[in-house]
Coordinates of C-alpha atoms in Angstrom, one line a residue:
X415 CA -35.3 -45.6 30.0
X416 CA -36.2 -47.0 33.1
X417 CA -37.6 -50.7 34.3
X418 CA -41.1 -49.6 34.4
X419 CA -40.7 -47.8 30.1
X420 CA -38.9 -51.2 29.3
X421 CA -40.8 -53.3 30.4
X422 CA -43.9 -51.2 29.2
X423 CA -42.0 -51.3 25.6
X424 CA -41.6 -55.2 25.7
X425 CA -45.8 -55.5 26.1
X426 CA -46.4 -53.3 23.3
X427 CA -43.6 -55.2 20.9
X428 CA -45.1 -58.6 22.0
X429 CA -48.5 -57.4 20.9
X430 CA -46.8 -56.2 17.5
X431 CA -45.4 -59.2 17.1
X432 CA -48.0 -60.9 18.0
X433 CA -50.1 -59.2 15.2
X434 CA -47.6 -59.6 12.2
X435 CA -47.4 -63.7 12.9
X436 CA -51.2 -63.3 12.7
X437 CA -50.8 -62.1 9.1
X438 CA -49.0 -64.6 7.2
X439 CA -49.5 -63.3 3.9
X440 CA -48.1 -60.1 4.2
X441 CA -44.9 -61.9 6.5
X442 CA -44.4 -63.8 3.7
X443 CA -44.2 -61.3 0.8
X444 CA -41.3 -59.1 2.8
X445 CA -39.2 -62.3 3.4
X446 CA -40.0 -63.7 0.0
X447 CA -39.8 -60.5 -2.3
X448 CA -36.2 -59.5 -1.6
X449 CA -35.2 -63.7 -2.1
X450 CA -37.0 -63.4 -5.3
X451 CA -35.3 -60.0 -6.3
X452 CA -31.7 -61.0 -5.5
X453 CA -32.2 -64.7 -7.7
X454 CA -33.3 -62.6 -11.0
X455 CA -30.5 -60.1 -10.5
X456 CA -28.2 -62.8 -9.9
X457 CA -29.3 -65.4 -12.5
X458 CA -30.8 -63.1 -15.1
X459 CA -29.6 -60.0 -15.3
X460 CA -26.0 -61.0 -13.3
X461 CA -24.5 -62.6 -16.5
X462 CA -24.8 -59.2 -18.5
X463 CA -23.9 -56.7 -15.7
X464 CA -19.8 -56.1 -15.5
X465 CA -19.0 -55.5 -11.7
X466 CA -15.5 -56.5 -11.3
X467 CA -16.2 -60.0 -9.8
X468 CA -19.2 -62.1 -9.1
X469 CA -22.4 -60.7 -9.5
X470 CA -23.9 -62.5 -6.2
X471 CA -21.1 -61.1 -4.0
X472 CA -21.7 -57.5 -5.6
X473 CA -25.7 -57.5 -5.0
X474 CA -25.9 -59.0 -1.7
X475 CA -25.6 -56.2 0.0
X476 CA -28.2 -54.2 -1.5
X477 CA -30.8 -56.6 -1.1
X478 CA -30.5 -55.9 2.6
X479 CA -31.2 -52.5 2.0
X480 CA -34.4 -53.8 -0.3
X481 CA -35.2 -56.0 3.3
X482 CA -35.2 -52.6 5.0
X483 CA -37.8 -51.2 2.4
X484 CA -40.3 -53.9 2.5
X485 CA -39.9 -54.3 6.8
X486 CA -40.7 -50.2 6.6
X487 CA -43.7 -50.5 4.9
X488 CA -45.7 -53.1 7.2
X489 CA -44.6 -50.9 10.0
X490 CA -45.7 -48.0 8.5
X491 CA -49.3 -49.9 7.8
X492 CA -49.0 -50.9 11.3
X493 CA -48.4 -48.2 12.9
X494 CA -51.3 -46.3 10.9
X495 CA -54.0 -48.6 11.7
X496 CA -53.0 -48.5 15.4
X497 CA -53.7 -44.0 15.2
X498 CA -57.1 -44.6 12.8
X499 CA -58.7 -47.3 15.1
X500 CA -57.8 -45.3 17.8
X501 CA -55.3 -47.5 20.0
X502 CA -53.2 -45.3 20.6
X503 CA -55.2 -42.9 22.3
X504 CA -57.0 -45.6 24.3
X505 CA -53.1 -46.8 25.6
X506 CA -52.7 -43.0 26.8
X507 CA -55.1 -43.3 28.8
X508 CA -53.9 -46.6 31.0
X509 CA -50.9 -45.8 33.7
X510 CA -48.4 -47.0 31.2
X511 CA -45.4 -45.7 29.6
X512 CA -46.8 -43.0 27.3
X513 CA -44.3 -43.7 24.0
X514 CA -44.6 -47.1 24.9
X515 CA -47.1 -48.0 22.0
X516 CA -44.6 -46.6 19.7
X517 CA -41.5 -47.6 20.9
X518 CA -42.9 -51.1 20.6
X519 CA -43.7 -50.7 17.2
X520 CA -40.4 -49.3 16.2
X521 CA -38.6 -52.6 18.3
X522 CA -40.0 -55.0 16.5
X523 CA -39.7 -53.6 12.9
X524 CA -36.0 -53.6 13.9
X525 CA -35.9 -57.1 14.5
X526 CA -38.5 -58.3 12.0
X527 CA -36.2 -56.4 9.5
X528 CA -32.4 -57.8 11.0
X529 CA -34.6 -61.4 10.5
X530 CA -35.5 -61.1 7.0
X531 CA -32.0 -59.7 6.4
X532 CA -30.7 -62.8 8.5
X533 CA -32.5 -65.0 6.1
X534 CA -32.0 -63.6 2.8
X535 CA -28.2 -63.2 3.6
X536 CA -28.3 -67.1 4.6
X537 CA -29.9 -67.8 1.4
X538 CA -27.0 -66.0 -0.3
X539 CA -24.4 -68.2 1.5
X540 CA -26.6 -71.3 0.4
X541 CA -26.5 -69.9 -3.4
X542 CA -22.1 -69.8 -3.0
X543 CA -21.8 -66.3 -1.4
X544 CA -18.3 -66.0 0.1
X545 CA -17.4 -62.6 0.9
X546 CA -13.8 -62.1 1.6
X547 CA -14.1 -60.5 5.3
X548 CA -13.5 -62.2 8.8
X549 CA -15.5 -61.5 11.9
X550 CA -14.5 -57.9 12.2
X551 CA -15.8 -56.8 9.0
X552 CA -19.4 -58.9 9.6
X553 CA -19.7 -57.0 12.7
X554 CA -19.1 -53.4 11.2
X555 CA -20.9 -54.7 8.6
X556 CA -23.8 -55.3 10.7
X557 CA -23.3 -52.5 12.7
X558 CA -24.0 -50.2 9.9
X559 CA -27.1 -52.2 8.7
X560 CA -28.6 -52.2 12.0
X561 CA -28.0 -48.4 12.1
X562 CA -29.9 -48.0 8.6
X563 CA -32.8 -50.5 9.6
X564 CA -33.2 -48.0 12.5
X565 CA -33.1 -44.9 10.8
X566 CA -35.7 -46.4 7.9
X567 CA -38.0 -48.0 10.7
X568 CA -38.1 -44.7 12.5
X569 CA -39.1 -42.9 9.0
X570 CA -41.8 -45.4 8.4
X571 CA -43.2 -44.8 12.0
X572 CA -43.5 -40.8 11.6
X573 CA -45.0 -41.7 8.1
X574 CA -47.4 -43.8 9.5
X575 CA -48.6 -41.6 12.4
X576 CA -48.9 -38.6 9.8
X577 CA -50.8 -40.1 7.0
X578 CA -55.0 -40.6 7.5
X579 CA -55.2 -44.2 6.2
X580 CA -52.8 -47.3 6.2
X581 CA -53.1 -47.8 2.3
X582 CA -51.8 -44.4 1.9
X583 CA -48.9 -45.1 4.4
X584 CA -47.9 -48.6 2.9
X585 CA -47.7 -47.0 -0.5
X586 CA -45.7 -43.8 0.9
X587 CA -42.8 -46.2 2.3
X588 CA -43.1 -48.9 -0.3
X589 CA -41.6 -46.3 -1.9
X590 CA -38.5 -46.7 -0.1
X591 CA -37.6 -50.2 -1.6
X592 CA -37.1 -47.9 -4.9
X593 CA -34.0 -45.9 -3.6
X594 CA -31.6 -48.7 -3.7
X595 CA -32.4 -49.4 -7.3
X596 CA -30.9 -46.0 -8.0
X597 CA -27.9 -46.5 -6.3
X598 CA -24.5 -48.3 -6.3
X599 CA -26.8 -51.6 -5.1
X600 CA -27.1 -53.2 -8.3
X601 CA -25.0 -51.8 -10.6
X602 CA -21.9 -49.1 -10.8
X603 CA -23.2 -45.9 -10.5
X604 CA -20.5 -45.2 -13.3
X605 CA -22.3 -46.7 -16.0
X606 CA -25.3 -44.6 -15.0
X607 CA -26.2 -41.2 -17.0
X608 CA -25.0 -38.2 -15.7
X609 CA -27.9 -36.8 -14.8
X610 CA -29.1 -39.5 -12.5
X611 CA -25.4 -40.7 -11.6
X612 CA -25.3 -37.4 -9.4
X613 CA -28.2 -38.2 -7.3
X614 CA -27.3 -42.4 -7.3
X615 CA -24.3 -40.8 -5.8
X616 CA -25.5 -38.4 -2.9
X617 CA -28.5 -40.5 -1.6
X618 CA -28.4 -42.4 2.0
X619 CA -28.5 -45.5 -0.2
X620 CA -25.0 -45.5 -1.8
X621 CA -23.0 -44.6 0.7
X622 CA -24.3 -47.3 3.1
X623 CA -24.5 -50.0 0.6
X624 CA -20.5 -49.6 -0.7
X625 CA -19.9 -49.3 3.0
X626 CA -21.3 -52.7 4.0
X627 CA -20.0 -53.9 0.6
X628 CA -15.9 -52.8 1.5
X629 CA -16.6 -54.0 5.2
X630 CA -17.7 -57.2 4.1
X631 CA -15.2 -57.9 0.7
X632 CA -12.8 -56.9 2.4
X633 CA -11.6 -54.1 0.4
X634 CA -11.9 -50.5 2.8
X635 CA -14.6 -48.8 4.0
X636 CA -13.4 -45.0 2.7
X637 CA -17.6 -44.3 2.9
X638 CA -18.4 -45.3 6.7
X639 CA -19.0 -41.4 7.8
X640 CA -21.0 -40.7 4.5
X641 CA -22.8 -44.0 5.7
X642 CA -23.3 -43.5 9.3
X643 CA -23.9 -39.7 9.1
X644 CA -26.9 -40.0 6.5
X645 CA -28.3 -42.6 9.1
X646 CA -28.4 -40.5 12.0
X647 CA -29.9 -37.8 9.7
X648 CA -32.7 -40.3 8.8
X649 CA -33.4 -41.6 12.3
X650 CA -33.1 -37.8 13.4
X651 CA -36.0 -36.9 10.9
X652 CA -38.2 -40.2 11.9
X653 CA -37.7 -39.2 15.7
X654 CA -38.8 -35.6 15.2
X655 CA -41.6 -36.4 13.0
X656 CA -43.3 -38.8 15.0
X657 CA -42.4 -36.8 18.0
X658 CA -44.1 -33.6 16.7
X659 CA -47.2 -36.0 15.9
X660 CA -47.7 -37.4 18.9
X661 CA -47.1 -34.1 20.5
X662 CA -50.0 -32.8 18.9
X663 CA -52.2 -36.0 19.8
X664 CA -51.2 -35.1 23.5
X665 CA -52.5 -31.3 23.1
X666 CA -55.9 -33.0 21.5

């Protein structure tokens, strides 16, 4: 990209921003909700669940994955109600950066998302989480969160530019926050049924989650391809989607 596209991109993220802080409630629910989640896993349903160690070390990880779900779906709305109240065809018009809407949209649900990741994993650490990894393993770790937030923010932006209303689009990626639950993010995908354990088992979820999980105890990362490949697959779709849509816009 050059000067004149960044700095384009950094208007359009301020004025995202801008319009998230504006809507406290809904800020709120996305850092709250995945807080709340991880305490009733942990303190409710922790004690009966075998994992091999303690519970709060084994679920951590896969409530940043839930953080991923619930940052997708404001984008999503976000991005929707920009395309039905017609700002994004009013930014074509200005001599800007044509993407540059977009882009800025897909910037900050990246960070909003590493933030509310940031604070439920600081949360954790307050609560007696002490994974076993130094700072090699935090930054792969990281590295392979911040991939997945990516691929799952661009999803949520095709979603929301190909959907007619931003109810519709929230619902469609709130559906996202259900894949970890069948995964390996809250339980072993061993104890699961055979029928499901097969999907639990080849879904972007699992492979990502153990990933982060190994980097993070300590213990091998045998799924980082699996991990990395399904997130380039995902942020492949997102960018194709929501280019073909705004392709079309531009022929309108």
């Amino acid at each position: 990209m050059t000067t004149h596209q960044v700095a384009d991109t950094l208007v359009m993220f301020r004025r995202s921003a801008r319009r998230t802080l504006r809507s406290p409630d809904t800020l709120v629910i996305s850092l709250t909700m995945p807080i709340l989640v991880m305490l009733l896993f942990t303190y409710v349903f922790g004690g009966a669940i075998e994992v091999g160690g303690p519970y709060l070390d084994y679920v951590v990880p896969g409530i940043m994955l839930l953080c991923t779900g619930f940052g997708a779906s404001i984008t999503a709305t976000a991005v929707c109600a920009d395309m039905a109240g017609g700002s994004i065809d009013r930014f074509r018009t200005l001599p800007m950066f044509r993407q540059a809407l977009i882009a800025g949209h897909v910037v900050e649900g990246v960070v909003r998302t590493l933030a509310a990741i940031g604070i439920a994993v600081g949360v954790a650490v307050a609560l007696g989480y002490r994974p076993g990894s130094g700072p090699a393993g935090w930054g792969g770790a990281a590295a392979i969160i911040a991939l997945f937030v990516v691929a799952i923010t661009l999803i949520a932006v095709a979603l929301g530019m190909a959907v007619d209303n931003p109810e519709a689009a929230g619902g469609l990626t709130y559906a996202i926050t259900f894949i970890p639950y069948v995964s390996s993010a809250f339980v072993r995908t061993s104890t699961m049924p055979s029928w499901m354990r097969g999907f639990a088992e080849h879904q972007p979820a699992t492979p990502v989650v153990d990933t982060v999980r190994g980097l993070l105890d300590a213990t091998g990362a045998e799924r980082w391809t699996a991990a990395v490949l399904w997130c380039a697959v995902l942020a492949g779709a997102g960018f194709a989607g929501a280019g073909t849509v705004y392709a079309r816009l531009a022929r309108r």
